[in-house]
Short mmCIF file of C-alpha atoms in Angstrom, two decimals:
data_model
loop_
_atom_site.label_atom_id
_atom_site.label_comp_id
_atom_site.label_asym_id
_atom_site.label_seq_id
_atom_site.Cartn_x
_atom_site.Cartn_y
_atom_site.Cartn_z
CA SER A 279 0.00 0.00 0.00
CA ALA A 280 2.90 2.36 0.72
CA LEU A 281 4.31 1.83 -2.78
CA ARG A 282 0.89 2.31 -4.39
CA ALA A 283 0.43 5.60 -2.53
CA TYR A 284 3.92 6.66 -3.58
CA LYS A 285 3.13 5.96 -7.25
CA GLU A 286 -0.15 7.88 -7.00
CA LEU A 287 1.71 10.86 -5.56
CA LEU A 288 4.18 10.86 -8.44
CA ASP A 289 1.36 10.52 -10.97
CA LYS A 290 -0.20 13.75 -9.69
CA HIS A 291 2.92 15.79 -10.43
CA ASP A 292 3.82 17.12 -13.82
CA GLU A 293 7.07 15.65 -15.18
CA ALA A 294 8.10 18.86 -16.91
CA THR A 295 7.59 21.00 -13.80
CA SER A 296 9.57 18.54 -11.71
CA ALA A 297 12.38 18.53 -14.27
CA GLU A 298 12.63 22.31 -13.93
CA ASN A 299 13.26 21.80 -10.22
CA GLY A 300 16.03 19.28 -10.89
CA VAL A 301 13.99 16.19 -10.02
CA SER A 302 13.27 13.31 -12.38
CA LEU A 303 9.99 11.59 -11.60
CA THR A 304 11.02 8.76 -13.89
CA SER A 305 14.09 8.17 -11.76
CA LEU A 306 12.13 8.48 -8.53
CA ARG A 307 9.69 5.88 -9.81
CA ASP A 308 11.99 3.43 -11.61
CA ASP A 309 15.26 3.70 -9.68
CA ILE A 310 14.02 3.70 -6.11
CA THR A 311 15.41 1.08 -3.74
CA TYR A 312 12.56 0.13 -1.44
CA ILE A 313 13.17 -1.90 1.71
CA GLY A 314 9.97 -3.58 2.79
CA LYS A 315 9.34 -5.87 5.74
CA ASN A 316 10.60 -8.99 3.98
CA GLU A 317 13.74 -7.31 2.66
CA TYR A 318 14.50 -5.88 6.09
CA ARG A 319 14.04 -9.28 7.76
CA GLU A 320 16.35 -10.95 5.24
CA ALA A 321 19.03 -8.27 5.65
CA VAL A 322 19.21 -8.38 9.45
CA LYS A 323 19.37 -12.17 9.33
CA GLY A 324 22.19 -11.98 6.80
CA ILE A 325 24.14 -9.44 8.85
CA ALA A 326 23.78 -11.61 11.96
CA THR A 327 25.06 -14.60 9.99
CA TYR A 328 28.07 -12.56 8.86
CA TRP A 329 28.91 -11.64 12.46
CA LYS A 330 28.52 -15.24 13.65
CA THR A 331 30.85 -16.38 10.87
CA LEU A 332 33.54 -13.92 11.98
CA LEU A 333 33.26 -15.08 15.58
CA ASP A 334 33.28 -18.78 14.72
CA ARG A 335 36.23 -18.42 12.35
CA ASP A 336 38.55 -16.77 14.89
CA PRO A 337 38.32 -17.50 18.65
CA ASN A 338 40.11 -14.20 19.37
CA GLN A 339 37.71 -12.10 17.34
CA GLN A 340 35.59 -9.55 19.18
CA ILE A 341 32.76 -7.49 17.72
CA PHE A 342 31.78 -4.36 19.57
CA ILE A 343 28.43 -2.87 18.53
CA CYS A 344 28.12 0.88 18.99
CA THR A 345 24.68 1.45 20.46
CA GLN A 346 22.94 4.83 20.27
CA ALA A 347 25.64 5.97 17.88
CA ILE A 348 23.19 8.30 16.17
CA GLY A 349 20.38 7.99 18.70
CA SER A 350 18.16 10.58 20.32
CA ALA A 351 16.80 10.99 23.80
CA ASN A 352 13.35 11.63 22.32
CA PHE A 353 12.79 8.61 20.08
CA VAL A 354 14.32 5.37 18.90
CA LYS A 355 16.57 5.95 15.93
CA SER A 356 17.02 3.55 13.05
CA ASP A 357 20.35 2.20 14.34
CA GLU A 358 18.83 1.15 17.69
CA TYR A 359 15.88 -0.44 15.92
CA MET A 360 18.21 -2.36 13.63
CA ILE A 361 20.57 -3.49 16.41
CA ASP A 362 17.63 -4.94 18.35
CA ARG A 363 16.54 -6.97 15.36
CA ILE A 364 20.01 -8.25 14.54
CA VAL A 365 20.60 -9.35 18.14
CA ALA A 366 17.24 -11.15 18.03
CA GLN A 367 18.78 -13.46 15.39
CA PHE A 368 21.15 -14.86 18.05
CA SER A 369 19.87 -17.72 20.17
CA ASP A 370 20.34 -17.71 23.95
CA ASP A 371 23.00 -20.39 23.53
CA GLU A 372 24.86 -18.31 20.95
CA LEU A 373 24.76 -15.20 23.11
CA LYS A 374 26.16 -17.24 25.97
CA ARG A 375 28.88 -18.74 23.77
CA TYR A 376 29.90 -15.36 22.35
CA ARG A 377 29.70 -13.51 25.68
CA GLY A 378 32.52 -10.99 25.94
CA ARG A 379 33.30 -11.34 22.22
CA PHE A 380 29.97 -10.16 20.80
CA THR A 381 29.39 -7.19 23.03
CA MET A 382 28.01 -3.71 23.55
CA ASN A 383 30.02 -3.22 26.75
CA LYS A 384 33.16 -1.12 26.20
CA ALA A 385 34.82 -2.77 29.19
CA ASP A 386 34.99 -6.05 27.24
CA ILE A 387 37.35 -4.59 24.63
CA MET A 388 39.45 -2.11 26.58
CA GLY A 389 42.24 -4.61 27.30
CA SER A 390 42.09 -6.34 23.95
CA ASN A 391 44.55 -6.24 21.09
CA PRO A 392 42.93 -3.78 18.65
CA LYS A 393 43.75 -6.14 15.77
CA ASP A 394 41.28 -8.64 17.25
CA VAL A 395 38.44 -6.10 17.55
CA ARG A 396 35.89 -4.88 15.04
CA ILE A 397 33.99 -1.75 16.01
CA VAL A 398 30.68 -1.82 14.15
CA LEU A 399 28.28 1.05 13.52
CA VAL A 400 24.99 0.03 11.97
CA ASP A 401 22.17 1.81 10.21
CA ASP A 402 19.60 0.92 7.59
CA TRP A 403 21.14 3.30 5.03
CA THR A 404 22.80 6.68 4.88
CA ILE A 405 22.10 9.70 2.70
CA SER A 406 24.97 12.16 3.16
CA GLY A 407 26.79 10.04 5.74
CA SER A 408 27.14 12.98 8.13
CA GLN A 409 25.66 11.25 11.20
CA LEU A 410 27.74 8.10 10.80
CA ARG A 411 30.82 10.19 10.03
CA GLU A 412 30.35 12.12 13.26
CA ALA A 413 29.65 8.95 15.28
CA ALA A 414 32.83 7.29 13.95
CA GLY A 415 34.86 10.42 14.64
CA GLN A 416 33.58 10.70 18.20
CA PHE A 417 34.46 7.07 18.91
CA ILE A 418 37.97 7.48 17.50
CA ARG A 419 38.58 10.62 19.56
CA ARG A 420 37.58 8.75 22.73
CA PHE A 421 39.32 5.48 21.88
CA PRO A 422 42.07 6.28 19.36
CA GLN A 423 43.63 2.84 19.63
CA PHE A 424 40.67 1.48 17.64
CA ALA A 425 41.02 3.85 14.70
CA GLY A 426 41.26 1.64 11.66
CA ARG A 427 39.15 -1.05 13.33
CA ILE A 428 35.79 0.58 12.64
CA GLU A 429 33.40 -0.55 9.93
CA ILE A 430 29.88 0.48 9.00
CA GLN A 431 27.16 -2.08 8.29
CA LEU A 432 24.14 -0.94 6.28
CA ILE A 433 21.11 -2.69 4.89
CA ALA A 434 21.50 -0.91 1.56
CA ALA A 435 24.08 1.40 0.01
CA SER A 436 25.22 2.62 -3.36
CA ARG A 437 27.95 0.72 -5.18
CA GLU A 438 30.11 3.83 -4.86
CA ARG A 439 29.64 4.02 -1.07
CA ILE A 440 30.56 0.35 -0.71
CA SER A 441 33.61 0.74 -2.94
CA LEU A 442 34.93 3.99 -1.43
CA GLY A 443 33.74 3.69 2.15
CA LEU A 444 32.88 6.66 4.34
CA GLU A 445 35.49 9.30 3.68
CA GLU A 446 36.72 12.27 5.68
CA VAL A 447 36.42 10.81 9.17
CA THR A 448 38.82 12.89 11.25
CA GLY A 449 41.47 11.25 13.40
CA LYS A 450 44.11 8.60 12.88
CA TRP A 451 46.13 6.33 15.14
CA SER A 452 49.43 5.23 13.67
CA GLU A 453 51.06 1.87 14.32
CA SER A 454 53.83 3.68 16.22
CA GLY A 455 51.25 4.93 18.68
CA GLY A 456 51.08 8.50 17.42
CA TRP A 457 47.86 10.48 17.06
CA SER A 458 47.14 12.87 14.23
CA GLU A 459 44.18 14.78 12.86
CA ASP A 460 44.51 13.19 9.44
CA GLU A 461 41.37 12.00 7.72
CA LEU A 462 40.70 8.32 7.23
CA THR A 463 38.14 6.25 5.39
CA VAL A 464 35.85 3.82 7.23
CA PRO A 465 34.89 0.66 5.29
CA VAL A 466 31.21 0.25 4.45
CA ARG A 467 29.47 -3.10 4.03
CA ALA A 468 25.87 -3.46 2.88
CA TYR A 469 23.52 -6.38 2.40
CA TYR A 470 21.91 -4.86 -0.70
CA VAL A 471 23.46 -2.77 -3.48
CA ALA A 472 21.02 0.05 -4.19
CA HIS A 473 19.78 0.80 -7.71
CA ALA A 474 21.64 3.61 -9.45
CA ALA A 475 19.69 6.85 -9.75
CA ASP A 476 22.27 9.12 -11.33
CA SER A 477 19.95 12.05 -11.89
CA LEU A 478 19.49 12.55 -8.15
CA ASP A 479 21.49 14.74 -5.77
CA SER A 480 25.13 13.66 -5.69
CA SER A 481 25.19 13.94 -1.88
CA ALA A 482 23.03 10.81 -1.83
CA ARG A 483 25.67 8.95 -3.86
CA GLY A 484 23.28 8.66 -6.80
CA VAL A 485 20.69 6.46 -5.08
CA CYS A 486 17.18 6.85 -3.74
CA ILE A 487 16.62 4.49 -0.78
CA THR A 488 13.53 4.35 1.38
CA GLY A 489 11.50 1.78 3.26
CA SER A 490 8.26 0.94 4.97
CA HIS A 491 9.84 1.31 8.43
CA SER A 492 11.69 4.58 7.74
CA SER A 493 10.61 6.83 4.89
CA VAL A 494 12.98 9.25 3.17
#
C-alpha cells in the first residue's frame, strides 16, 4: 500500500515541472530502492550470519556494537531499531557462547589487542553520511587505539559508497602509537546494493533508498 500511494503521488505531479526543479519523476519511480518488511528481515538475518561467521572463524575475534551511535533521547533511531533486530537473530546459547566477544560493553574490549576487535556502527542506510561520520569520529577521539578497526554495516548502500567507504572521518592512530588529525576512510558493508539513480542529488551517492519502516 505504501508503494501504491507513492506511485499515486508521483502521478499527480507534472514531469516537466519537476524537471525544472532538478527532479526526475522517472528516476524516482523506476530507480528507487525500497526496503519492505521482507527485505528488512532478510538483511538483518544476513548481517547476523556474517557476524557469527567472523566469531566462529577466529576464537580471538571480538565485535563491539556501537549502540545509540546516532540515537536521540526523544525517540528510537534507526540504528537502535536495527541493532535490536540483529541481536534477536542470536539464540540464547549463541549469546552465551559469544559472551565478551559479541558485546556492547566497552569494558569487554578495553584490554584487547585492537587487531582482534571490530567496532561496528549500523544503520539501515545513509544519505549524506554525516551522522555516521560524526559517530565514527567521536568514537575514534575517545578510543584512538581502535582507529582503523571501525566498519559500518548498512542494509543498503550505493555501489560507490561500498567501494569507497565513508570518507573524511577525522582522526588517525598510527602503528607507532602516534595520534594525528589526518582524515581516514571507514569501510562500508551493505547487504543490498542500491539501484543507481544518477539524476538525483550527488550527496546521496546517486541512489534513492527508502522503506516501509523509515521513509525518506
